[in-house]
Coordinates of C-alpha atoms (C1' of nucleotides) in Angstrom, one line a residue:
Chain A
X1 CA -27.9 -67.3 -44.8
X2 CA -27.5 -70.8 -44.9
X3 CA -29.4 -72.9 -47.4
X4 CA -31.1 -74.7 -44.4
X5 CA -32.2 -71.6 -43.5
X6 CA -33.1 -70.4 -46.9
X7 CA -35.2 -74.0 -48.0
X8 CA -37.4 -73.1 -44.1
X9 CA -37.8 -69.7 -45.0
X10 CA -39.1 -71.0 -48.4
X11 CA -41.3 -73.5 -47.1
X12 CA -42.3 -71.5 -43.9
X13 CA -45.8 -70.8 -45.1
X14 CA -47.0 -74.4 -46.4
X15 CA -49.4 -75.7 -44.4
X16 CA -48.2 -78.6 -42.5
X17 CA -46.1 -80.0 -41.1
X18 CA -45.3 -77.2 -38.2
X19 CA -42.5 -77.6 -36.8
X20 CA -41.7 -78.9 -33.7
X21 CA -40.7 -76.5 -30.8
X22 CA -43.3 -73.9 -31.9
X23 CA -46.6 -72.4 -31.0
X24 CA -49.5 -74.2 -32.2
X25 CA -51.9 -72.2 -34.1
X26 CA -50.0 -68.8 -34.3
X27 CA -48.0 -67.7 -37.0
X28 CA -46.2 -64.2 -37.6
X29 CA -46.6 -62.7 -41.2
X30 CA -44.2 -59.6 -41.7
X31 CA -44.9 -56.6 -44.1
X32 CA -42.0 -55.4 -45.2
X33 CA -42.1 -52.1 -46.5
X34 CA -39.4 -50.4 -48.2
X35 CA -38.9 -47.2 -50.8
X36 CA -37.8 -47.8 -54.3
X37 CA -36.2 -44.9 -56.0
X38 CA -40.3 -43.3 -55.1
X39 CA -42.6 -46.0 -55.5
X40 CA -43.1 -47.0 -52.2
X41 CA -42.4 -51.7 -52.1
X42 CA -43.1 -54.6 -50.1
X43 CA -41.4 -57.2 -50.2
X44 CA -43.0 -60.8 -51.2
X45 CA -42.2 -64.4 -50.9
X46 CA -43.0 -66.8 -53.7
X47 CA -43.7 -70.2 -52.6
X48 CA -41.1 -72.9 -54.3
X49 CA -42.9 -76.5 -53.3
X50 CA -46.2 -77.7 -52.3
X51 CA -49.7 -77.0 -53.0
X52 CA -49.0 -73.2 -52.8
X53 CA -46.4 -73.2 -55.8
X54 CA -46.0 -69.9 -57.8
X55 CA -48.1 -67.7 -55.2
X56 CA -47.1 -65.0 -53.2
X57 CA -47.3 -64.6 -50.2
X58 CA -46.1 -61.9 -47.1
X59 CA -42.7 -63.7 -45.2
X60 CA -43.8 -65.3 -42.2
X61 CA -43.5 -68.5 -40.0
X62 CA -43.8 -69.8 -36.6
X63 CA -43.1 -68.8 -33.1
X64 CA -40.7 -70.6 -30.8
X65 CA -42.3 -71.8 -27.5
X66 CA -39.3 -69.4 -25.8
X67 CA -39.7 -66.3 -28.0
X68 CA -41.8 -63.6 -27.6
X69 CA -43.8 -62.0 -30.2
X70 CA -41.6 -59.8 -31.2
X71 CA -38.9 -61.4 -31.3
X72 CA -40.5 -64.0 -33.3
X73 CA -41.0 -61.2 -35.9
X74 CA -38.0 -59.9 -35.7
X75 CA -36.1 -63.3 -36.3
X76 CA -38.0 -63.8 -39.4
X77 CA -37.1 -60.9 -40.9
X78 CA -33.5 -61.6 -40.4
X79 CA -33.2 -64.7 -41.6
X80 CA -34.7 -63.1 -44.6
X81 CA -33.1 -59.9 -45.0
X82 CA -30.0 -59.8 -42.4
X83 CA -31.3 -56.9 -40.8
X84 CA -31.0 -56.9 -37.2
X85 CA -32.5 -53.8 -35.9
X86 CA -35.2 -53.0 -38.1
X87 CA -38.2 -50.5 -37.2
X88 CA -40.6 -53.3 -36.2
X89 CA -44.5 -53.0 -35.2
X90 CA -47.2 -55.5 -34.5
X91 CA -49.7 -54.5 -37.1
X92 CA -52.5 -56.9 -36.0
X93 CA -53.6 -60.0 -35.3
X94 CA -55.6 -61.9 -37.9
X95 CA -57.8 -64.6 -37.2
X96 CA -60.7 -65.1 -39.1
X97 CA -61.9 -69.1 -38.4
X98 CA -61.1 -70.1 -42.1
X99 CA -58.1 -67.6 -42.7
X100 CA -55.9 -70.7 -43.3
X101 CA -56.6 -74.1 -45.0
X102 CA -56.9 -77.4 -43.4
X103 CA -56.8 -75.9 -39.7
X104 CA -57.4 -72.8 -37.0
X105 CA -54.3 -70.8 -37.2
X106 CA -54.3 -67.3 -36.0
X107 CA -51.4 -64.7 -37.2
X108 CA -50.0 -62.2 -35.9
X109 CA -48.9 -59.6 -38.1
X110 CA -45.8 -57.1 -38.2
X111 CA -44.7 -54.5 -40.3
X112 CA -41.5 -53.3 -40.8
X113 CA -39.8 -50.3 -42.4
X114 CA -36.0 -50.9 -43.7
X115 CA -34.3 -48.2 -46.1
X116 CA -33.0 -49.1 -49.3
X117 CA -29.4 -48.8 -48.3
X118 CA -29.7 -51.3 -45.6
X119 CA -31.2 -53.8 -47.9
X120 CA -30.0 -53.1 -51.1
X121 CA -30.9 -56.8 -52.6
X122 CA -32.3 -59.2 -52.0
X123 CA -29.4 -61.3 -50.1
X124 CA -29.9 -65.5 -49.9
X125 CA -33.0 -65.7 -51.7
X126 CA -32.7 -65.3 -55.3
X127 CA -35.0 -62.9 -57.5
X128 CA -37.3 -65.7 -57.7
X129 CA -37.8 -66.4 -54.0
X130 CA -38.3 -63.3 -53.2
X131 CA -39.3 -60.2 -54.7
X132 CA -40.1 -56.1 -53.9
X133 CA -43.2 -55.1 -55.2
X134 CA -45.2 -51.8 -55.6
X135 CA -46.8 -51.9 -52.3
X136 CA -50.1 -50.6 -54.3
X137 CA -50.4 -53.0 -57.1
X138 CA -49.3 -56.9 -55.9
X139 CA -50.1 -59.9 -57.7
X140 CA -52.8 -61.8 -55.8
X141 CA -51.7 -63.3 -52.8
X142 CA -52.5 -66.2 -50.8
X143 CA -55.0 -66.6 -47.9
X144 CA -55.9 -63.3 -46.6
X145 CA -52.7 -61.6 -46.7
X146 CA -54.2 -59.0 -49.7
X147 CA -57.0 -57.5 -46.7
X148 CA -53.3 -57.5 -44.3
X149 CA -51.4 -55.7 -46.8
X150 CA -54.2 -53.1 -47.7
X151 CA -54.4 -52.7 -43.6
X152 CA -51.0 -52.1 -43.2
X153 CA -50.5 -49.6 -46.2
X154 CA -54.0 -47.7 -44.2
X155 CA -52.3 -47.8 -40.7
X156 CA -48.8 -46.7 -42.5
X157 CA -50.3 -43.7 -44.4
X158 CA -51.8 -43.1 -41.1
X159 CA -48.8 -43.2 -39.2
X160 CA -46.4 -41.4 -40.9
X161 CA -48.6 -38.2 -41.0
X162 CA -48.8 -38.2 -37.3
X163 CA -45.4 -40.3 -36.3
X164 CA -42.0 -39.4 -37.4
X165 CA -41.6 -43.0 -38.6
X166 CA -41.1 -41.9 -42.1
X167 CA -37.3 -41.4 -41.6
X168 CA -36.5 -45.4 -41.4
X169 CA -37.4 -45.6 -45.0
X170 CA -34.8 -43.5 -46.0
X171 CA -30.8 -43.9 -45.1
X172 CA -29.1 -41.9 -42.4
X173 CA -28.4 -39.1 -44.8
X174 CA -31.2 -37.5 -46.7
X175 CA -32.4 -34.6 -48.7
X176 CA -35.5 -33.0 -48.2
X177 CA -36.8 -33.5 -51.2
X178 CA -36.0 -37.2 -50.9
X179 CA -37.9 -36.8 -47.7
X180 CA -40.7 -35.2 -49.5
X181 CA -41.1 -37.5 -52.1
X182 CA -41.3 -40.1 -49.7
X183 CA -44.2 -38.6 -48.4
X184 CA -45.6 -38.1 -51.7
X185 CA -45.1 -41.8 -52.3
X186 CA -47.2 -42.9 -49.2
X187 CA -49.7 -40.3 -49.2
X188 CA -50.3 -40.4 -53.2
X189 CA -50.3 -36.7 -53.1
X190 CA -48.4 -33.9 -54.4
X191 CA -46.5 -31.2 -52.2
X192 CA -45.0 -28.0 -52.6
X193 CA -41.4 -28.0 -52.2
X194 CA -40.8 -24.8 -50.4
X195 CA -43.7 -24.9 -48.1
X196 CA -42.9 -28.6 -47.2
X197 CA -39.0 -27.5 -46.6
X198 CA -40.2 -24.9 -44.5
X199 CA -42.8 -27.1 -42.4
X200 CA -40.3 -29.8 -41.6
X201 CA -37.7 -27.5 -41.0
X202 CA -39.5 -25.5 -38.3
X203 CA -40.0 -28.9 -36.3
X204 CA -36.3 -28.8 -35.5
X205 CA -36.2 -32.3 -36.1
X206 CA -33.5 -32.4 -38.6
X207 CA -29.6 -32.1 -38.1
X208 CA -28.1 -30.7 -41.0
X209 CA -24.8 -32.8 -42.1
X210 CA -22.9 -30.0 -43.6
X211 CA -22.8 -32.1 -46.2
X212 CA -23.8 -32.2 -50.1
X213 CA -25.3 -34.4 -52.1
X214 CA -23.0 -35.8 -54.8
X215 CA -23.1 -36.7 -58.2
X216 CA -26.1 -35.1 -59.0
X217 CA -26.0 -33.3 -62.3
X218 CA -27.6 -29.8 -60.7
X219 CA -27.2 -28.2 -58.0
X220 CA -26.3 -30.3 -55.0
X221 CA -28.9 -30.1 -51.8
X222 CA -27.6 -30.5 -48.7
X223 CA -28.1 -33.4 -46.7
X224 CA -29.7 -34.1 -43.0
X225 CA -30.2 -36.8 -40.5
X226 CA -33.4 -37.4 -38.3
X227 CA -32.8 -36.2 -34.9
X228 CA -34.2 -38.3 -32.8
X229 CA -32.8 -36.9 -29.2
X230 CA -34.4 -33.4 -29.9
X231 CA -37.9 -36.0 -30.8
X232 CA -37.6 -37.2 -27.6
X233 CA -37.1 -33.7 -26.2
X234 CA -39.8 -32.5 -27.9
X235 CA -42.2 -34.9 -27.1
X236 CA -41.6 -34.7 -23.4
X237 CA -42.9 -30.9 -24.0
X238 CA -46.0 -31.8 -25.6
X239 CA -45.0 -31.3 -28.8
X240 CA -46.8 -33.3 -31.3
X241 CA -45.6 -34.8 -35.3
X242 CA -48.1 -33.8 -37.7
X243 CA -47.0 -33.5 -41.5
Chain B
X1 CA -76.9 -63.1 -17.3
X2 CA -77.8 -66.7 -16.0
X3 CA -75.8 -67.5 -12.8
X4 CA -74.1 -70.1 -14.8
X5 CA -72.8 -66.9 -17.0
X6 CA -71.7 -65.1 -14.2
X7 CA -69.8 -68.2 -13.1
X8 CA -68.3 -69.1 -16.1
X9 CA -67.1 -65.2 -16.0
X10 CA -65.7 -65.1 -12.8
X11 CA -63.8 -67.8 -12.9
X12 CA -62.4 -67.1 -16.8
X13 CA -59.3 -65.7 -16.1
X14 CA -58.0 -68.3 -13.6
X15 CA -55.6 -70.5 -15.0
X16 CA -56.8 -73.9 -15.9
X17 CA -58.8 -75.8 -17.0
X18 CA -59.5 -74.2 -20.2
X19 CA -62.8 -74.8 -21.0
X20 CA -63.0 -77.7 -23.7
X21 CA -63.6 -76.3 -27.2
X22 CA -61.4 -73.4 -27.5
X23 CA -58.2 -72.6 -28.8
X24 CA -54.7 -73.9 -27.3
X25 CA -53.0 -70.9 -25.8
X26 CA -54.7 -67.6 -27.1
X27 CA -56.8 -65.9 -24.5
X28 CA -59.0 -62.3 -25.8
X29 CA -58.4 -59.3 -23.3
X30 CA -60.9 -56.6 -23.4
X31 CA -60.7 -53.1 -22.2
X32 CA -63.5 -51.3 -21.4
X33 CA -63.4 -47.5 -21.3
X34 CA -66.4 -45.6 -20.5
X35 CA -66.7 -41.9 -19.4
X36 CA -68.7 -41.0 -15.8
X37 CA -69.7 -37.9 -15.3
X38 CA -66.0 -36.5 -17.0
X39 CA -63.7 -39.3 -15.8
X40 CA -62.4 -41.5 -17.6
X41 CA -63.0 -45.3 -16.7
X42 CA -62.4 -48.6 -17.1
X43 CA -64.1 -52.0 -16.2
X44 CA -62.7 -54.4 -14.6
X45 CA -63.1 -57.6 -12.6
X46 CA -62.3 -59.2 -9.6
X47 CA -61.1 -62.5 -9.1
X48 CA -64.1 -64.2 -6.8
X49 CA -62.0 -67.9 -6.9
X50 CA -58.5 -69.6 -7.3
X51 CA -55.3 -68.7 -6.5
X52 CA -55.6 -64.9 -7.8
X53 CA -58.5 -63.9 -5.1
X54 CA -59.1 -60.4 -4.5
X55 CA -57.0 -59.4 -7.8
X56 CA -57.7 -57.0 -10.1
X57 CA -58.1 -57.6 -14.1
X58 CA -59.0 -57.0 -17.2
X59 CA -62.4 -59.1 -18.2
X60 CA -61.4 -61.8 -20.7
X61 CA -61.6 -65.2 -21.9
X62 CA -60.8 -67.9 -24.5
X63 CA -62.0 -67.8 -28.1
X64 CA -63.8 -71.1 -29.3
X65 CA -62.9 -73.3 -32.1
X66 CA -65.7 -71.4 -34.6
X67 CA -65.6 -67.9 -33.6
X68 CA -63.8 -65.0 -35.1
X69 CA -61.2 -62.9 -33.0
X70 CA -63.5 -60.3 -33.2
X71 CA -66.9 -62.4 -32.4
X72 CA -65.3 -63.8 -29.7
X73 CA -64.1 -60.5 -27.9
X74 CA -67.5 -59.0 -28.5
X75 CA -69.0 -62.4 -26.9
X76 CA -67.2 -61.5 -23.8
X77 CA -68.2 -57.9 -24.0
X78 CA -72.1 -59.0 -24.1
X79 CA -72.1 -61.9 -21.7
X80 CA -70.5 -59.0 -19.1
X81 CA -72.1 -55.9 -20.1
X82 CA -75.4 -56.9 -22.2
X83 CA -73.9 -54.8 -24.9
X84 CA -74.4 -56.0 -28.2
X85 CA -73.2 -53.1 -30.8
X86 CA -70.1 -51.7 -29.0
X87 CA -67.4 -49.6 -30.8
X88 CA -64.8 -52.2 -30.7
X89 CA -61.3 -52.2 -32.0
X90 CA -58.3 -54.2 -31.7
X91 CA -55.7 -53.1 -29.7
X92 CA -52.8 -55.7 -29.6
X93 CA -51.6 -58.9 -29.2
X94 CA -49.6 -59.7 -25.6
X95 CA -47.1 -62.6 -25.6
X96 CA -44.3 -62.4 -24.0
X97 CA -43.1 -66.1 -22.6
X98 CA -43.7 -65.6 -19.4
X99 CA -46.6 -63.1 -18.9
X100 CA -49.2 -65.9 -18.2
X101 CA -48.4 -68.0 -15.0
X102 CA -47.4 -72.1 -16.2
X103 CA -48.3 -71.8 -19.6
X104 CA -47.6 -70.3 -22.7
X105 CA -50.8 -68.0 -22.8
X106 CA -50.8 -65.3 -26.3
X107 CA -53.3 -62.8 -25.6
X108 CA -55.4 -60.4 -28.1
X109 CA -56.6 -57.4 -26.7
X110 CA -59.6 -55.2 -28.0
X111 CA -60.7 -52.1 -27.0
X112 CA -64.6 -50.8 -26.4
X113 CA -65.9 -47.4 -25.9
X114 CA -69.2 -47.8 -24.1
X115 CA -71.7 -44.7 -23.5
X116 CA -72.4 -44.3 -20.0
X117 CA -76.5 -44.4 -21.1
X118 CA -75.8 -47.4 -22.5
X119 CA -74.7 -49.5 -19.4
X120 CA -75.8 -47.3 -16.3
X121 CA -74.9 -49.9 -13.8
X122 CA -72.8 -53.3 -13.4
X123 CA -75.8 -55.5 -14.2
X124 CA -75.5 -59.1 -13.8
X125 CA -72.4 -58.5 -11.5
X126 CA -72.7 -57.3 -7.9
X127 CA -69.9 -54.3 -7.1
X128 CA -67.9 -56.3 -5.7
X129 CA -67.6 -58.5 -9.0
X130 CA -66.9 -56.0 -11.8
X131 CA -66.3 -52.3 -10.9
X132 CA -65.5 -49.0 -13.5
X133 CA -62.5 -47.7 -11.9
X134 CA -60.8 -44.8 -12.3
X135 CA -58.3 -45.6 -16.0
X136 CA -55.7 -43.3 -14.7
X137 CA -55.4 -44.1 -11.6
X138 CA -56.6 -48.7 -10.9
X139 CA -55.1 -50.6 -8.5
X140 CA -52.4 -53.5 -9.4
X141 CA -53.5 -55.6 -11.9
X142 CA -52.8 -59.3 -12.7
X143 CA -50.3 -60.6 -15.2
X144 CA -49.4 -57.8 -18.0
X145 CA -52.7 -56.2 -17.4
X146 CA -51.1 -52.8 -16.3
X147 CA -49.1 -52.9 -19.4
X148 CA -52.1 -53.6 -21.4
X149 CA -53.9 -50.8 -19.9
X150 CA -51.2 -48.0 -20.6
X151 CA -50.8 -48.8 -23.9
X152 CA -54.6 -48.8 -24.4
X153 CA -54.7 -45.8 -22.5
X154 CA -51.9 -44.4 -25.1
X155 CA -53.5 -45.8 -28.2
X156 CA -57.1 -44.2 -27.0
X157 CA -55.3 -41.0 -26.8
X158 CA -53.5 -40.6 -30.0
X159 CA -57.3 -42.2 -31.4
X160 CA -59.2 -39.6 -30.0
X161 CA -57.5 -36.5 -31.5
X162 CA -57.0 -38.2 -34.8
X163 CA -60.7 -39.8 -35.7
X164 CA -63.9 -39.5 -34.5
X165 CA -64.6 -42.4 -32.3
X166 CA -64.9 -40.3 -29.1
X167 CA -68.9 -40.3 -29.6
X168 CA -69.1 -43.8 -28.9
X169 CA -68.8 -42.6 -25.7
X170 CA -71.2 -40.2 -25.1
X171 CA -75.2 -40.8 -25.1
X172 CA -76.3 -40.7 -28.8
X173 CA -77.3 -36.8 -27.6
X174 CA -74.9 -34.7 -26.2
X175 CA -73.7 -31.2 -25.9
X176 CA -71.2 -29.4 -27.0
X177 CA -69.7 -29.1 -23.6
X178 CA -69.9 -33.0 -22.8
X179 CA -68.2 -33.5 -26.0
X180 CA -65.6 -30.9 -24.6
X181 CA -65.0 -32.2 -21.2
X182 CA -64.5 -35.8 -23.1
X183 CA -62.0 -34.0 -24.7
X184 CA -60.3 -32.8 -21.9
X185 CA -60.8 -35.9 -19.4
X186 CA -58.7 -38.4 -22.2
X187 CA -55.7 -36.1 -23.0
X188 CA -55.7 -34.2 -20.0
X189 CA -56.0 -30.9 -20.7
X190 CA -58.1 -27.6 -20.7
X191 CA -59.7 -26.2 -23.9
X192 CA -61.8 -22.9 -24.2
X193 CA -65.1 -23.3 -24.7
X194 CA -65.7 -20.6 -27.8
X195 CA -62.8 -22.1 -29.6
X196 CA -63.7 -25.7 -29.2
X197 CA -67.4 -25.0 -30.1
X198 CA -66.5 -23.2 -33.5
X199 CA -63.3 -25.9 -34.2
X200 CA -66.4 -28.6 -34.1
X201 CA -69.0 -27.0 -35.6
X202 CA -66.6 -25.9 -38.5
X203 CA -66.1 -29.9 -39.0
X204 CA -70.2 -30.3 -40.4
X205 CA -69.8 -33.5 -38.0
X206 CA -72.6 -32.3 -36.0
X207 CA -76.5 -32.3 -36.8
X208 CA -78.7 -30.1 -34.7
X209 CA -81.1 -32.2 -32.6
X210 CA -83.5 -29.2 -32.2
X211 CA -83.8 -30.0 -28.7
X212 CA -82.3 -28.9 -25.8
X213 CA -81.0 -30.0 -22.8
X214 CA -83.4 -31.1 -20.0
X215 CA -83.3 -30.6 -15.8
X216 CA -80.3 -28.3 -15.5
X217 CA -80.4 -25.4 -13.3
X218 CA -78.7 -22.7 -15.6
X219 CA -79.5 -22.0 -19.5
X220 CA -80.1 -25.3 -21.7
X221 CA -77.4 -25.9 -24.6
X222 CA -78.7 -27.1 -27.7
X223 CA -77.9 -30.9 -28.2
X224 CA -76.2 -32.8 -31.4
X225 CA -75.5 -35.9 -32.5
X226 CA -73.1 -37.2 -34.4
X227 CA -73.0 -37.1 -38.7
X228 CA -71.9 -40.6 -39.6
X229 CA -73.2 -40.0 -42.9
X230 CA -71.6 -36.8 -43.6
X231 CA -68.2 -38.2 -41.8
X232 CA -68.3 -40.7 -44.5
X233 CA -68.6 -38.5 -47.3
X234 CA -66.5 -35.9 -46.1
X235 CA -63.5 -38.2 -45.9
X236 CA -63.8 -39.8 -49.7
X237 CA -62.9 -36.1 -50.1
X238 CA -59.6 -36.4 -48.1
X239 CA -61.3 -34.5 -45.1
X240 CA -59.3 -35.6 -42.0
X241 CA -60.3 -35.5 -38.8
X242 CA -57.8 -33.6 -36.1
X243 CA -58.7 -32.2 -32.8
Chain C
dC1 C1' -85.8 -9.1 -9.0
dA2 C1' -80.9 -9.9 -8.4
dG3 C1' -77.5 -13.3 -8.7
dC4 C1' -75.5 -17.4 -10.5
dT5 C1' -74.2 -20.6 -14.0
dT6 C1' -73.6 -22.0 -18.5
dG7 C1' -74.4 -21.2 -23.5
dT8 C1' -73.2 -18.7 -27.5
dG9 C1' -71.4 -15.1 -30.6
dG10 C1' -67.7 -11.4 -31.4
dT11 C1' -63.1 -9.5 -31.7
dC12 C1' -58.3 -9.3 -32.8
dA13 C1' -53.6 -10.3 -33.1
dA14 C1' -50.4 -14.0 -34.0
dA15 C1' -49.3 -18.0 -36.4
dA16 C1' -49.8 -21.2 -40.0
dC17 C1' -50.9 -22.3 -44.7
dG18 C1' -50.7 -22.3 -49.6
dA19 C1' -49.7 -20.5 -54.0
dC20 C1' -46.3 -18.7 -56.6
dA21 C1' -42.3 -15.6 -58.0
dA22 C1' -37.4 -15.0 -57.8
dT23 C1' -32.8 -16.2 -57.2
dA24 C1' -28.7 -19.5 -56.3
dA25 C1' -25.8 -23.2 -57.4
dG26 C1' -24.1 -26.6 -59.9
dG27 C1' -23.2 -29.7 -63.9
dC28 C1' -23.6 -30.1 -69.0
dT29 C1' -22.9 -28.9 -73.7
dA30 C1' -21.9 -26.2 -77.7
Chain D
dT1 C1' -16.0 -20.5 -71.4
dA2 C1' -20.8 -19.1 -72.2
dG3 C1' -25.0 -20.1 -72.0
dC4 C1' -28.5 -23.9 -70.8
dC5 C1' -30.8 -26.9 -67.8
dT6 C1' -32.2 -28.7 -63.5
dT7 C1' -32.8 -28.6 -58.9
dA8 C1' -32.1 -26.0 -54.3
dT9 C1' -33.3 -22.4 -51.6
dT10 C1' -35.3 -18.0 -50.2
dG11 C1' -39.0 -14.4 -50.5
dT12 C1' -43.5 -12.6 -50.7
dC13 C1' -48.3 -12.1 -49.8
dG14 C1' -53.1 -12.9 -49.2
dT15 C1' -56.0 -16.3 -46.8
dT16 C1' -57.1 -19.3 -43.1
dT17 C1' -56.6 -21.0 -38.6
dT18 C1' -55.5 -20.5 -33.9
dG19 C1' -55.8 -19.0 -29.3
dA20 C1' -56.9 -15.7 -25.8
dC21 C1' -60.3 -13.1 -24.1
dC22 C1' -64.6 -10.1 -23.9
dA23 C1' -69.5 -9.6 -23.9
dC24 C1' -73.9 -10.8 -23.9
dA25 C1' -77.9 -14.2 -23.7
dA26 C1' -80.7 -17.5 -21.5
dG27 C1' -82.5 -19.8 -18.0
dC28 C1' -82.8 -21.4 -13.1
dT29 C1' -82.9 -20.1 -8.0
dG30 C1' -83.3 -17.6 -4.0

DNA sequence: CAGCTTGTGGTCAAAACGACAATAAGGCTA
DNA sequence: TAGCCTTATTGTCGTTTTGACCACAAGCTG
C-alpha cells in the first residue's frame, strides 16, 4: 500500500473535507471480523489527526460516483488489508439524523469475514493504525459504530447457525475441532466434541484432505475443506444449514 | 389521505424534481407483504404521471433532512396505507450506478408485514393507483424493483422459519390453521396439520383466547394469539425459534 | 338424520440429540 | 523404550423430536 493510500485510509473517517468524486452524504463502514487463535476479533482503525485523535473507529470511507455499493466496500477493505475476494455482506444501513457531527451522512455498513491465514498482520498500517480486537470487548468507539458492531456480532451469531458462512473464518484446511471452536467462539457456548463431529459430518459438507495436521504434540486430526459444490447441490434439494 | 397526499404519492417515484428538503441521492423503498385469504401479496403502485406511465413499482420516496431512515420509511408506509404501528424492518440498501435513470439514486429498502384486518382495502388510492398483487407472480417492475422484490421475497423466507414475525401478518386472533397455511403460502410447501399444531403449541408462544372461531360452516377451532411476553422471556433463556 | 368439513388427540416407527464411556494415535519425557 | 499426556475418533444408549397416518369430535347443511 502506498503511503498516499495509507495517510486516506487514516484520515478516511474525519469529518470534512469529503473528497471530491464521491457520494455526498454516504459513507461505507466495514466490520471486519476475523478469528484469533479462539477469541473471535474485529479489526479497528485508530484515528491519527484531527478532532477524532486516539479513537477508534470501524474502517470506512466514501463511495466513488462510479462504484457500486459493493464495490465501494470491497475497495476499502483492500486498501486496508490487501484482500481481494473477501466474504463481503451489506450489514445495514445506518442513518440516524445526528449519527455524524457537523452534517447528515448516512452509512452503509458491511461486514466481512477473512481467515487468519489470509491476513496474518496487519500489512501497511502499523500496530498503531490499526488494530484486531475481541469483537466482544472494544474500547469505546466513535459515533455510533459501538450499536453497528453489537448489530453485526447479532446478525453473525445469527448467520452462522443457519448459513455455512462460518468456514471463511478459517483457512482452506481445517480440523473439526478448529471448526468447533469457532463455533464456540461466536456462539459463547460449549459443544460436545463427538456429537458436533458427527452432526457436521452427516451434512456431507466436508471434503476430507487425506491429510494431517502437523506439529501438534498429540495425536494429529485430520484435516478438511468446505465443500462448497456439494452446498450448492444440496441446497438445490431443499436441504437446509442448521448447526 | 388529502388529495394533495395522494398526489405527492403518485408522483414520488418519478424522477425529478426531488422535492426541496430531502436528502441528495437516497430514496426509501418499501415492500409491503400482506397475506389474502393464503396468498402471499405485495403492494404496489402505479405510475399515474411522467415518463414511467402504466409501470409497476414499489411505493417509495425521499427521506427529509430531520427524519430517521426508519421514520421516514414508516412515513411512507402511513401516508399510503394509514398504518401507523407496522412490523417494519430493514431490508437493504440498492445502489448500483446505474439502477436509477440520470442520476445517481442509493436506495434503502424496508420491509412491512401488514395483517389483512388491518388494511382491508386500498384506501385513499383507487385500484387502479395501488393494488396487492400476487408476490410470486407481479408484473415487470421499474428500475431494480424486481431485484428488490426477490431478495425480500428470500429474506422473508429464511425470516419466517427462523423468528416469529409471521404474526404480524395475521389478525391479532387467528387459528391454528391460518397460522399454518401462512406457513405454507411463504415457503411453499405442505405441512400436516397434527404435527404442525403440537410443533406450535410445544413452543408456549401461544395463549388461548377462549374463544372460538365465528361464521364457519364446519366445527369452530379455538383461536390464539400471539405470547410476546413469553417470547421475550423464553429467549433470555436461549430458546430459539425454528419452524 | 346423514353427510360433509375441519378441529383435535393418539399412535408408532424412524431419526436426531445429548451425555458419556472407551479406544486410538501420536509426541514427550524419564 | 516405556510409560504419560493430550487430543482424535468411535461406540453406546436412553431420551426427544419428527413425520406419517389413523381415528374420533364437533359443528354446520341439506
Amino acid at each position: 500500500m502506498t503511503s498516499a493510500l495509507i495517510s486516506a485510509a487514516k484520515s478516511n473517517r474525519e469529518p470534512f473535507p469529503v473528497p471530491e468524486g464521491t457520494l455526498q452524504g454516504l459513507s461505507i463502514d466495514n466490520l471486519i471480523f476475523g478469528l484469533h487463535g479462539s477469541e473471535l476479533k474485529v479489526l479497528l482503525i485508530k484515528h491519527g489527526e484531527g478532532i477524532r485523535e486516539g479513537e477508534w473507529a470501524l474502517p470506512g470511507g466514501w463511495i466513488k460516483q462510479n462504484e457500486d455499493l459493493r464495490e465501494a466496500a470491497s475497495r476499502l477493505l483492500r486498501d486496508l488489508t490487501g484482500i481481494s475476494h473477501p466474504y463481503l455482506e451489506q450489514l445495514k444501513a445506518f442513518g440516524k439524523v445526528d449519527r455524524y457531527p457537523a452534517e447528515r451522512v448516512v452509512t452503509i455498513t458491511y461486514y466481512a469475514l477473512i481467515s487468519a491465514d489470509q491476513y496474518p498482520l496487519v500489512a501497511g498500517f502499523s500496530a498503531s493504525d490499526a488494530s484486531w480486537v475481541s469483537a466482544f470487548d472494544t474500547p469505546a468507539l466513535v459515533f455510533d459504530h459501538k450499536e453497528i458492531l453489537t448489530y453485526g456480532i447479532q446478525l453473525l451469531q445469527h448467520q452462522v447457525r443457519h448459513k455455512p458462512i462460518g468456514f471463511n473464518l478459517l483457512p482452506e484446511k481445517f480440523t473439526l475441532l478448529q471448526l468447533q471452536e469457532l463455533y464456540e467462539a461466536i456462539l459463547n457456548i460449549k459443544l460436545d466434541k463427538p456429537n458436533f463431529r458427527r452432526k457436521f459430518m452427516k451434512m456431507n459438507l466436508l471434503t476430507p484432505c487425506n491429510e494431517k495436521q502437523k506439529g501438534v504434540a498429540h495425536r494429529a486430526a485430520n484435516l478438511y475443506r468446505f465443500d462448497k459444490d456439494n452446498y450448492s447441490n444440496l441446497t438445490e434439494q431443499g436441504f437446509s444449514f442448521e448447526v
